[in-house]
Tab-separated table of C-alpha atoms and ligand atoms in Angstrom:
chain	number	residue	atom	x	y	z
A	1	UNK	CA	165.763	6.880	84.388
A	2	UNK	CA	162.590	5.660	82.615
A	3	UNK	CA	159.791	8.170	81.969
A	4	UNK	CA	157.080	6.621	84.112
A	5	UNK	CA	153.580	7.929	83.831
A	6	UNK	CA	150.498	6.763	85.672
A	7	UNK	CA	147.063	5.626	84.620
A	8	UNK	CA	144.157	5.911	87.028
A	9	UNK	CA	140.579	4.634	87.009
A	10	UNK	CA	137.956	5.491	89.627
A	11	UNK	CA	135.031	3.532	91.021
A	12	UNK	CA	132.587	5.892	92.673
A	13	UNK	CA	129.639	4.821	94.839
A	14	UNK	CA	126.838	7.277	95.536
A	15	UNK	CA	123.837	6.745	97.816
A	16	UNK	CA	120.640	7.308	95.849
A	17	UNK	CA	118.264	9.914	97.238
A	18	UNK	CA	115.230	7.614	97.638
A	19	UNK	CA	112.737	7.358	100.468
A	20	UNK	CA	113.190	3.616	100.933
A	21	UNK	CA	115.876	0.972	100.443
A	22	UNK	CA	116.591	-0.805	97.158
A	23	UNK	CA	114.600	-4.002	97.710
A	24	UNK	CA	112.337	-3.358	100.736
A	25	UNK	CA	110.339	-0.554	102.350
A	26	UNK	CA	112.753	0.193	105.213
A	27	UNK	CA	113.667	3.909	105.286
A	28	UNK	CA	116.763	4.982	103.386
A	29	UNK	CA	118.116	7.622	105.715
A	30	UNK	CA	121.380	8.067	107.534
A	31	UNK	CA	121.586	7.782	111.303
A	32	UNK	CA	118.945	6.193	113.512
A	33	UNK	CA	119.494	3.809	116.430
A	34	UNK	CA	121.788	1.003	115.234
A	35	UNK	CA	119.870	-1.971	113.832
A	36	UNK	CA	116.486	-0.213	114.031
A	37	UNK	CA	115.791	0.007	110.263
A	38	UNK	CA	115.707	-3.606	109.244
A	39	UNK	CA	113.332	-6.216	107.919
A	40	UNK	CA	113.625	-9.842	106.742
A	41	UNK	CA	114.436	-8.667	103.178
A	42	UNK	CA	117.416	-6.456	103.960
A	43	UNK	CA	118.646	-9.048	106.474
A	44	UNK	CA	118.326	-11.747	103.815
A	45	UNK	CA	116.326	-14.091	106.048
A	46	UNK	CA	115.251	-17.333	104.361
A	47	UNK	CA	112.063	-16.947	102.350
A	48	UNK	CA	112.116	-13.134	102.229
A	49	UNK	CA	111.686	-11.825	98.688
A	50	UNK	CA	113.231	-8.594	97.371
A	51	UNK	CA	111.177	-6.212	95.199
A	52	UNK	CA	112.939	-3.506	93.149
A	53	UNK	CA	112.426	0.125	94.195
A	54	UNK	CA	111.335	1.886	90.998
A	55	UNK	CA	112.467	5.274	92.275
A	56	UNK	CA	116.024	3.971	92.677
A	57	UNK	CA	115.953	2.706	89.091
A	58	UNK	CA	114.610	6.059	87.882
A	59	UNK	CA	117.477	7.890	89.604
A	60	UNK	CA	120.038	5.468	88.193
A	61	UNK	CA	118.643	5.985	84.699
A	62	UNK	CA	118.627	9.765	85.251
A	63	UNK	CA	122.306	9.725	86.139
A	64	UNK	CA	123.142	7.457	83.199
A	65	UNK	CA	121.355	9.850	80.817
A	66	UNK	CA	123.046	12.892	82.364
A	67	UNK	CA	126.406	11.196	81.740
A	68	UNK	CA	125.498	10.434	78.132
A	69	UNK	CA	125.527	6.658	78.706
A	70	UNK	CA	123.842	4.059	76.575
A	71	UNK	CA	120.992	2.400	78.511
A	72	UNK	CA	120.725	-1.366	78.700
A	73	UNK	CA	117.040	-1.966	77.953
A	74	UNK	CA	117.041	-5.269	79.774
A	75	UNK	CA	119.535	-5.499	82.593
A	76	UNK	CA	119.901	-8.193	85.189
A	77	UNK	CA	120.741	-8.603	88.847
A	78	UNK	CA	123.557	-10.739	90.205
A	79	UNK	CA	124.661	-12.080	93.557
A	80	UNK	CA	128.206	-11.153	94.508
A	81	UNK	CA	129.263	-13.463	97.304
A	82	UNK	CA	131.740	-12.525	99.954
A	83	UNK	CA	132.094	-12.678	103.683
A	84	UNK	CA	131.943	-9.567	105.808
A	85	UNK	CA	130.749	-9.293	109.405
A	86	UNK	CA	128.400	-6.488	108.315
A	87	UNK	CA	126.870	-8.437	105.422
A	88	UNK	CA	124.456	-10.924	107.023
A	89	UNK	CA	123.272	-12.361	103.702
A	90	UNK	CA	126.779	-13.352	102.694
A	91	UNK	CA	126.171	-11.775	99.311
A	92	UNK	CA	125.326	-8.428	97.815
A	93	UNK	CA	122.757	-7.920	95.055
A	94	UNK	CA	124.429	-5.965	92.281
A	95	UNK	CA	124.577	-5.811	88.493
A	96	UNK	CA	127.432	-7.593	86.785
A	97	UNK	CA	126.733	-8.669	83.260
A	98	UNK	CA	124.304	-6.323	81.518
A	99	UNK	CA	124.528	-3.363	83.922
A	100	UNK	CA	122.075	-0.457	83.835
A	101	UNK	CA	124.180	1.528	81.340
A	102	UNK	CA	127.538	1.595	79.592
A	103	UNK	CA	129.590	4.255	77.853
A	104	UNK	CA	129.211	7.925	78.656
A	105	UNK	CA	131.665	10.648	79.611
A	106	UNK	CA	132.442	13.428	82.046
A	107	UNK	CA	134.325	16.596	81.201
A	108	UNK	CA	137.029	17.835	83.535
A	109	UNK	CA	138.373	21.385	83.391
A	110	UNK	CA	141.782	22.201	84.772
A	111	UNK	CA	143.622	25.527	84.590
A	112	UNK	CA	146.898	23.814	83.612
A	113	UNK	CA	145.696	21.280	81.052
A	114	UNK	CA	142.375	22.696	79.876
A	115	UNK	CA	139.215	20.696	79.254
A	116	UNK	CA	139.243	16.955	78.623
A	117	UNK	CA	136.582	14.275	78.355
A	118	UNK	CA	136.987	11.161	80.503
A	119	UNK	CA	135.105	8.014	79.534
A	120	UNK	CA	132.622	6.215	81.765
A	121	UNK	CA	132.739	2.430	81.380
A	122	UNK	CA	129.580	1.528	83.222
A	123	UNK	CA	126.876	2.661	85.613
A	124	UNK	CA	125.083	0.080	87.713
A	125	UNK	CA	122.823	-0.268	90.730
A	126	UNK	CA	123.608	-2.248	93.855
A	127	UNK	CA	122.772	-2.476	97.525
A	128	UNK	CA	125.038	-1.300	100.307
A	129	UNK	CA	126.321	-3.470	103.192
A	130	UNK	CA	126.144	-2.622	106.908
A	131	UNK	CA	128.823	-0.942	108.957
A	132	UNK	CA	131.265	-2.238	111.542
A	133	UNK	CA	131.574	0.126	114.482
A	134	UNK	CA	135.039	0.240	115.952
A	135	UNK	CA	135.700	2.021	119.228
A	136	UNK	CA	132.025	2.628	119.975
A	137	UNK	CA	131.343	-0.233	122.376
A	138	UNK	CA	133.185	-0.628	125.657
A	139	UNK	CA	136.514	-2.391	125.638
A	140	UNK	CA	137.887	-3.635	122.367
A	141	UNK	CA	134.601	-5.067	121.029
A	142	UNK	CA	133.456	-4.210	117.541
A	143	UNK	CA	129.769	-3.469	116.995
A	144	UNK	CA	127.771	-4.036	113.823
A	145	UNK	CA	125.077	-1.641	112.576
A	146	UNK	CA	123.043	-3.153	109.762
A	147	UNK	CA	120.847	-0.100	109.037
A	148	UNK	CA	122.805	0.543	105.862
A	149	UNK	CA	122.151	-2.970	104.500
A	150	UNK	CA	120.073	-2.683	101.344
A	151	UNK	CA	120.554	1.065	100.920
A	152	UNK	CA	120.497	1.850	97.167
A	153	UNK	CA	123.790	2.801	95.556
A	154	UNK	CA	124.786	3.723	92.063
A	155	UNK	CA	128.307	2.758	91.063
A	156	UNK	CA	130.082	4.710	88.348
A	157	UNK	CA	133.229	3.181	86.863
A	158	UNK	CA	135.492	5.492	84.889
A	159	UNK	CA	137.644	4.345	82.012
A	160	UNK	CA	141.335	4.171	82.982
A	161	UNK	CA	141.969	7.512	81.294
A	162	UNK	CA	142.991	9.745	84.173
A	163	UNK	CA	146.708	10.429	84.172
A	164	UNK	CA	147.399	12.394	87.358
A	165	UNK	CA	146.050	12.582	90.921
A	166	UNK	CA	144.878	16.136	90.189
A	167	UNK	CA	142.831	14.905	87.220
A	168	UNK	CA	141.359	12.113	89.340
A	169	UNK	CA	140.222	14.600	91.985
A	170	UNK	CA	138.766	16.884	89.280
A	171	UNK	CA	136.833	13.934	87.840
A	172	UNK	CA	135.388	12.973	91.223
A	173	UNK	CA	134.456	16.584	91.925
A	174	UNK	CA	132.690	17.023	88.580
A	175	UNK	CA	130.869	13.721	89.031
A	176	UNK	CA	129.703	14.934	92.447
A	177	UNK	CA	128.373	18.113	90.816
A	178	UNK	CA	126.419	16.011	88.286
A	179	UNK	CA	125.013	13.751	91.050
A	180	UNK	CA	123.867	16.764	93.060
A	181	UNK	CA	122.558	18.888	90.207
A	182	UNK	CA	120.406	16.045	88.898
A	183	UNK	CA	119.080	15.303	92.397
A	184	UNK	CA	120.310	11.708	92.142
A	185	UNK	CA	122.356	11.843	95.344
A	186	UNK	CA	123.395	14.301	98.033
A	187	UNK	CA	126.892	12.970	97.361
A	188	UNK	CA	128.412	14.084	100.653
A	189	UNK	CA	131.797	12.436	101.069
A	190	UNK	CA	132.073	13.431	104.708
A	191	UNK	CA	128.804	11.622	105.444
A	192	UNK	CA	129.584	8.567	103.375
A	193	UNK	CA	126.963	9.165	100.681
A	194	UNK	CA	129.814	9.422	98.142
A	195	UNK	CA	132.733	6.994	98.321
A	196	UNK	CA	135.631	6.553	96.002
A	197	UNK	CA	138.024	3.691	95.184
A	198	UNK	CA	140.994	4.359	92.909
A	199	UNK	CA	142.905	1.943	90.676
A	200	UNK	CA	146.382	2.977	89.663
A	201	UNK	CA	149.262	1.529	87.713
A	202	UNK	CA	152.442	2.846	86.136
A	203	UNK	CA	153.020	3.111	82.415
A	204	UNK	CA	156.227	3.504	80.493
A	205	UNK	CA	156.604	3.726	76.707
A	206	UNK	CA	157.778	0.406	75.315
A	207	UNK	CA	156.917	-1.597	78.425
A	208	UNK	CA	153.724	-3.281	79.595
A	209	UNK	CA	151.931	-1.351	82.363
A	210	UNK	CA	152.734	-2.482	85.878
A	211	UNK	CA	150.051	-4.471	87.753
A	212	UNK	CA	147.492	-2.136	89.238
A	213	UNK	CA	146.650	-1.627	92.864
A	214	UNK	CA	143.336	-0.465	94.225
A	215	UNK	CA	143.053	2.056	97.049
A	216	UNK	CA	139.758	1.611	98.900
A	217	UNK	CA	137.383	4.010	100.636
A	218	UNK	CA	138.822	7.417	99.952
A	219	UNK	CA	136.440	9.784	101.682
A	220	UNK	CA	137.573	13.239	100.638
A	221	UNK	CA	138.988	14.789	97.483
A	222	UNK	CA	142.129	15.621	99.393
A	223	UNK	CA	142.587	12.014	100.526
A	224	UNK	CA	141.991	10.851	96.965
A	225	UNK	CA	144.708	13.101	95.596
A	226	UNK	CA	147.189	12.466	98.400
A	227	UNK	CA	146.653	8.688	98.353
A	228	UNK	CA	147.270	8.541	94.609
A	229	UNK	CA	150.392	10.706	94.899
A	230	UNK	CA	151.766	8.474	97.640
A	231	UNK	CA	150.838	5.260	95.812
A	232	UNK	CA	152.404	6.393	92.518
A	233	UNK	CA	155.606	7.329	94.372
A	234	UNK	CA	155.599	3.933	96.140
A	235	UNK	CA	155.145	2.015	92.892
A	236	UNK	CA	157.817	4.053	91.144
A	237	UNK	CA	160.301	3.320	93.890
A	238	UNK	CA	159.634	-0.414	93.537
A	239	UNK	CA	160.035	-0.558	89.755
A	240	UNK	CA	163.053	1.720	89.723
A	241	UNK	CA	164.729	-0.637	92.191
A	242	UNK	CA	164.009	-3.456	89.723
A	243	UNK	CA	161.120	-4.927	91.746
A	244	UNK	CA	157.571	-5.938	90.788
A	245	UNK	CA	154.449	-4.136	91.978
A	246	UNK	CA	151.951	-6.650	93.336
A	247	UNK	CA	148.300	-6.484	92.405
A	248	UNK	CA	146.617	-5.782	95.722
A	249	UNK	CA	143.985	-3.840	97.567
A	250	UNK	CA	145.303	-1.059	99.755
A	251	UNK	CA	143.941	1.492	102.203
A	252	UNK	CA	144.975	5.055	102.940
A	253	UNK	CA	146.520	6.159	106.212
A	254	UNK	CA	146.265	9.926	106.029
A	255	UNK	CA	148.070	10.499	109.312
A	256	UNK	CA	151.180	8.683	108.111
A	257	UNK	CA	150.625	9.786	104.514
A	258	UNK	CA	150.971	6.348	102.995
A	259	UNK	CA	148.916	3.547	101.524
A	260	UNK	CA	148.825	0.273	103.458
A	261	UNK	CA	148.266	-3.240	102.164
A	262	UNK	CA	144.852	-4.712	103.035
A	263	UNK	CA	144.743	-7.909	100.974
A	264	UNK	CA	145.664	-9.474	97.647
A	265	UNK	CA	143.391	-8.173	94.895
A	266	UNK	CA	140.252	-10.230	94.346
A	267	UNK	CA	139.450	-11.338	90.840
A	268	UNK	CA	135.857	-11.632	89.624
A	269	UNK	CA	135.867	-15.442	89.926
A	270	UNK	CA	136.406	-15.184	93.672
A	271	UNK	CA	133.072	-13.410	94.090
A	272	UNK	CA	131.197	-16.363	92.521
A	273	UNK	CA	128.814	-14.072	90.652
A	274	UNK	CA	125.464	-15.812	90.099
A	275	UNK	CA	122.281	-14.565	88.463
A	276	UNK	CA	119.966	-13.385	91.268
A	277	UNK	CA	117.239	-16.060	91.396
A	278	UNK	CA	114.692	-13.926	93.283
A	279	UNK	CA	114.540	-11.029	90.828
A	280	UNK	CA	113.382	-10.923	87.208
A	281	UNK	CA	115.394	-8.975	84.624
A	282	UNK	CA	115.003	-5.233	84.954
A	283	UNK	CA	113.308	-3.652	81.942
A	284	UNK	CA	113.935	-0.011	81.187
A	285	UNK	CA	110.983	1.113	79.066
A	286	UNK	CA	110.337	4.459	77.368
A	287	UNK	CA	107.981	5.594	80.126
A	288	UNK	CA	110.698	5.188	82.750
A	289	UNK	CA	113.223	6.942	80.520
A	290	UNK	CA	110.854	9.893	80.060
A	291	UNK	CA	110.307	10.095	83.826
A	292	UNK	CA	114.053	10.066	84.354
A	293	UNK	CA	114.539	12.867	81.828
A	294	UNK	CA	111.854	15.125	83.331
A	295	UNK	CA	113.286	18.435	84.513
A	296	UNK	CA	116.841	17.464	83.599
A	297	UNK	CA	118.998	20.507	84.449
A	298	UNK	CA	121.506	22.182	82.170
A	299	UNK	CA	124.696	20.029	82.124
A	300	UNK	CA	127.289	21.240	84.626
A	301	UNK	CA	130.038	21.814	82.045
A	302	UNK	CA	127.647	23.726	79.785
A	303	UNK	CA	126.560	26.014	82.593
A	304	UNK	CA	130.211	26.619	83.428
A	305	UNK	CA	130.961	27.573	79.819
A	306	UNK	CA	127.897	29.827	79.687
A	307	UNK	CA	128.906	31.653	82.863
A	308	UNK	CA	132.274	32.385	81.261
A	309	UNK	CA	131.038	33.276	77.757
A	310	UNK	CA	127.775	35.089	78.518
A	311	UNK	CA	128.226	36.414	82.033
A	312	UNK	CA	131.920	37.243	81.817
A	313	UNK	CA	132.957	35.247	84.900
A	314	UNK	CA	136.483	33.893	85.277
A	315	UNK	CA	136.861	30.171	84.555
A	316	UNK	CA	137.792	29.642	88.187
A	317	UNK	CA	134.704	31.406	89.589
A	318	UNK	CA	132.442	29.683	87.059
A	319	UNK	CA	133.944	26.337	88.076
A	320	UNK	CA	133.490	26.966	91.781
A	321	UNK	CA	129.892	28.129	91.366
A	322	UNK	CA	128.792	25.249	89.150
A	323	UNK	CA	130.418	22.787	91.532
A	324	UNK	CA	127.285	22.902	93.687
A	325	UNK	CA	123.642	23.556	92.751
A	326	UNK	CA	123.109	25.463	96.010
A	327	UNK	CA	125.759	27.991	94.957
A	328	UNK	CA	124.191	28.171	91.497
A	329	UNK	CA	120.753	28.932	92.964
A	330	UNK	CA	122.116	31.628	95.282
A	331	UNK	CA	124.217	33.194	92.530
A	332	UNK	CA	121.287	33.288	90.100
A	333	UNK	CA	119.078	34.832	92.762
A	334	UNK	CA	121.668	37.594	93.239
A	335	UNK	CA	121.772	38.251	89.491
A	336	UNK	CA	117.994	38.159	89.338
A	337	UNK	CA	117.999	40.716	92.134
A	338	UNK	CA	119.874	43.156	89.943
A	339	UNK	CA	123.518	42.449	90.813
A	340	UNK	CA	126.010	42.176	87.951
A	341	UNK	CA	127.281	38.594	87.539
A	342	UNK	CA	130.874	39.404	88.428
A	343	UNK	CA	129.987	41.295	91.562
A	344	UNK	CA	127.558	38.523	92.523
A	345	UNK	CA	130.215	35.817	92.033
A	346	UNK	CA	132.844	37.806	93.947
A	347	UNK	CA	130.665	38.474	96.929
A	348	UNK	CA	129.170	34.990	97.052
A	349	UNK	CA	132.506	33.169	96.771
A	350	UNK	CA	134.394	35.397	99.176
A	351	UNK	CA	132.158	37.374	101.552
A	352	UNK	CA	129.075	35.148	101.856
A	353	UNK	CA	131.041	31.884	102.023
A	354	UNK	CA	133.395	33.411	104.575
A	355	UNK	CA	130.525	33.445	107.083
A	356	UNK	CA	128.242	30.619	105.929
A	357	UNK	CA	128.574	27.067	104.618
A	358	UNK	CA	127.270	25.921	101.252
A	359	UNK	CA	124.567	23.913	103.010
A	360	UNK	CA	123.277	26.947	104.941
A	361	UNK	CA	123.873	30.011	102.826
A	362	UNK	CA	122.812	33.152	104.687
A	363	UNK	CA	121.530	35.862	104.702
A	364	UNK	CA	118.855	35.311	101.987
A	365	UNK	CA	120.074	36.140	98.486
A	366	UNK	CA	117.310	38.721	97.907
A	367	UNK	CA	118.588	40.780	100.852
A	368	UNK	CA	122.229	40.485	99.809
A	369	UNK	CA	121.184	41.590	96.310
A	370	UNK	CA	119.645	44.733	97.818
A	371	UNK	CA	122.811	45.322	99.812
A	372	UNK	CA	124.970	45.002	96.685
A	373	UNK	CA	122.693	47.297	94.698
A	374	UNK	CA	123.035	49.880	97.458
A	375	UNK	CA	126.795	49.421	97.206
A	376	UNK	CA	126.798	49.993	93.445
A	377	UNK	CA	124.585	53.052	93.853
A	378	UNK	CA	127.003	54.487	96.371
A	379	UNK	CA	124.500	54.423	99.216
A	380	UNK	CA	126.822	52.318	101.362
A	381	UNK	CA	130.602	51.908	101.385
A	382	UNK	CA	132.372	48.589	100.776
A	383	UNK	CA	133.812	48.110	104.265
A	384	UNK	CA	130.444	48.955	105.836
A	385	UNK	CA	128.656	46.534	103.495
A	386	UNK	CA	131.099	43.748	104.396
A	387	UNK	CA	130.697	44.413	108.101
A	388	UNK	CA	126.917	44.464	107.778
A	389	UNK	CA	126.936	41.159	105.885
A	390	UNK	CA	129.175	39.546	108.525
A	391	UNK	CA	126.945	40.792	111.345
A	392	UNK	CA	123.810	39.589	109.547
A	393	UNK	CA	125.351	36.167	108.909
A	394	UNK	CA	126.208	35.907	112.605
A	395	UNK	CA	122.598	36.783	113.470
A	396	UNK	CA	123.661	40.009	115.189
A	397	UNK	CA	121.650	42.362	112.996
A	398	UNK	CA	118.622	42.026	110.748
A	399	UNK	CA	119.871	42.847	107.265
A	400	UNK	CA	116.405	43.726	105.963
A	401	UNK	CA	116.011	46.325	108.704
A	402	UNK	CA	119.498	47.726	108.190
A	403	UNK	CA	118.759	48.110	104.472
A	404	UNK	CA	115.647	50.153	105.271
A	405	UNK	CA	117.807	52.670	107.046
A	406	UNK	CA	120.087	53.346	104.071
A	407	UNK	CA	119.523	56.582	102.167
A	408	UNK	CA	116.984	56.335	99.336
A	409	UNK	CA	117.923	56.236	95.690
A	410	UNK	CA	116.104	58.556	93.343
A	411	UNK	CA	112.732	57.181	92.252
A	412	UNK	CA	112.215	56.379	88.569
A	413	UNK	CA	109.273	57.269	86.382
A	414	UNK	CA	107.757	54.549	84.112
A	415	UNK	CA	109.166	56.367	81.077
A	416	UNK	CA	112.644	56.386	82.593
A	417	UNK	CA	112.372	52.665	83.391
A	418	UNK	CA	111.308	51.861	79.857
A	419	UNK	CA	114.211	53.860	78.440
A	420	UNK	CA	116.673	52.003	80.683
A	421	UNK	CA	115.220	48.597	79.710
A	422	UNK	CA	115.330	49.467	76.024
A	423	UNK	CA	118.971	50.505	76.379
A	424	UNK	CA	119.870	47.133	77.937
A	425	UNK	CA	118.276	45.282	75.002
A	426	UNK	CA	120.032	47.468	72.461
A	427	UNK	CA	123.363	46.703	74.137
A	428	UNK	CA	122.878	42.927	73.901
A	429	UNK	CA	121.573	42.130	70.404
A	430	UNK	CA	123.060	38.603	70.366
A	431	UNK	CA	121.413	37.669	73.671
A	432	UNK	CA	118.096	39.154	72.563
A	433	UNK	CA	118.262	36.911	69.532
A	434	UNK	CA	118.960	33.881	71.708
A	435	UNK	CA	116.073	34.843	73.981
A	436	UNK	CA	113.777	34.937	70.984
A	437	UNK	CA	115.053	31.525	69.923
A	438	UNK	CA	113.774	30.143	73.213
A	439	UNK	CA	116.477	30.855	75.828
A	440	UNK	CA	113.863	32.274	78.181
A	441	UNK	CA	116.268	32.129	81.148
A	442	UNK	CA	117.967	35.215	79.698
A	443	UNK	CA	115.066	37.341	80.934
A	444	UNK	CA	116.651	37.363	84.415
A	445	UNK	CA	119.876	38.597	82.920
A	446	UNK	CA	118.161	41.512	81.143
A	447	UNK	CA	116.202	42.378	84.266
A	448	UNK	CA	119.389	42.262	86.319
A	449	UNK	CA	121.182	44.625	83.982
A	450	UNK	CA	118.265	47.053	83.973
A	451	UNK	CA	117.989	46.991	87.750
A	452	UNK	CA	121.641	47.715	88.030
A	453	UNK	CA	121.352	50.665	85.666
A	454	UNK	CA	118.165	51.964	87.247
A	455	UNK	CA	119.266	52.209	90.829
A	456	UNK	CA	116.787	50.957	93.367
A	457	UNK	CA	113.878	50.191	91.031
A	458	UNK	CA	111.256	47.603	91.866
A	459	UNK	CA	112.421	44.295	90.284
A	460	UNK	CA	108.845	43.215	89.564
A	461	UNK	CA	108.125	46.435	87.720
A	462	UNK	CA	111.346	46.143	85.703
A	463	UNK	CA	110.506	42.537	84.814
A	464	UNK	CA	107.068	43.620	83.528
A	465	UNK	CA	108.539	46.337	81.365
A	466	UNK	CA	111.213	43.998	80.054
A	467	UNK	CA	108.736	41.247	79.176
A	468	UNK	CA	106.557	43.754	77.370
A	469	UNK	CA	109.467	45.121	75.338
A	470	UNK	CA	110.751	41.641	74.430
A	471	UNK	CA	107.287	40.466	73.393
A	472	UNK	CA	106.940	43.468	71.087
A	473	UNK	CA	110.292	42.862	69.342
B	501	LIG	ZN1	114.313	-3.818	104.942
């Protein structure tokens, strides 16, 4: 039997985190009474003129830069014509030739196959269409909600370089982390602010690849992986029986675990792309690029590597933490509060997340840090600490109050504190050097280590001592 492999490319749409829509001042927010957030521009009424939302462009440029893309200095808008009941204009304004950016790459990290860079072909801006509402109105009628018309999207098209469904899911997950960390999009698949289409075809050495099919609207990482697995198996069955895979657009039926044919695959000519006559070319100048770069966070893959190399976390924990900036912030607050990185990662990823969701992490990290310091100092036992955390997360006890009632740790004199801080610096000569080279974020790490060694010292006091010692080095 032939050794069939698969080649997968993803098209990811993310809703940009702007206040208003892409070409008008209607609010860009989910929900709202159907058809209440509309104006002549997003309805495409005759004579209404679109005007580009600069904030949407800034976010698109920010994402492109975070992905290492090459910016198109002068990009243009195009009309993509098609008929949908939820697209009153009969066309969508998008970017076709000369998109916002091309090139770029995303790193994926998998335990089985290690780290690998996946190319990005293009990043462009476009407006969203409305939504058909099935099963909402009485009887068998279908409703149409146009609130989403004109909502700004960024589309990211990967190179066809993914080889397995697991890799495809890892790519989408890492891209989501980049979108969130940079503040470009909330990228919530379950709420539709991140949507994924997957192209897949079979390859076999010595033969041309089979025609590809596209699976539309995959709205969770699990669906993405399962749909690709099912589609690859379906295609393999066809070619192994001597048949031909047809190029078509398919959907995913998760209940029956199979892809279903929607329509023959459109080719670009069928969309009748035209230059958008109502919008001038979009110029990306240096000022806009600088704005887009402002406050750019540490790249997700770099932070992951740093957590492994400098903080001693496992690759799996580092990957899970850096998957979401809210976990990163909570974790760093724990470390800043004097908890060792490994203990912080363990408790956050198991105990805290067992009782709270990523979007509402509780109790506050500063309190959990105090709890974990008490644990390390032997002032509370593990099972009691876990129970206390669970009760606090459920709102049954006030953690701050419970912490007050724990036995005191021995107080520290200023001389003792200074000796402890000095010891921490002596133990980490390489990190001290990096701090002096400008890695100022390492201060929290030193403070954390000193707090851990000192028992229940005042973090502010420790920070002062540490800053003084580092400045004098
Ligand atoms: Zn509008």
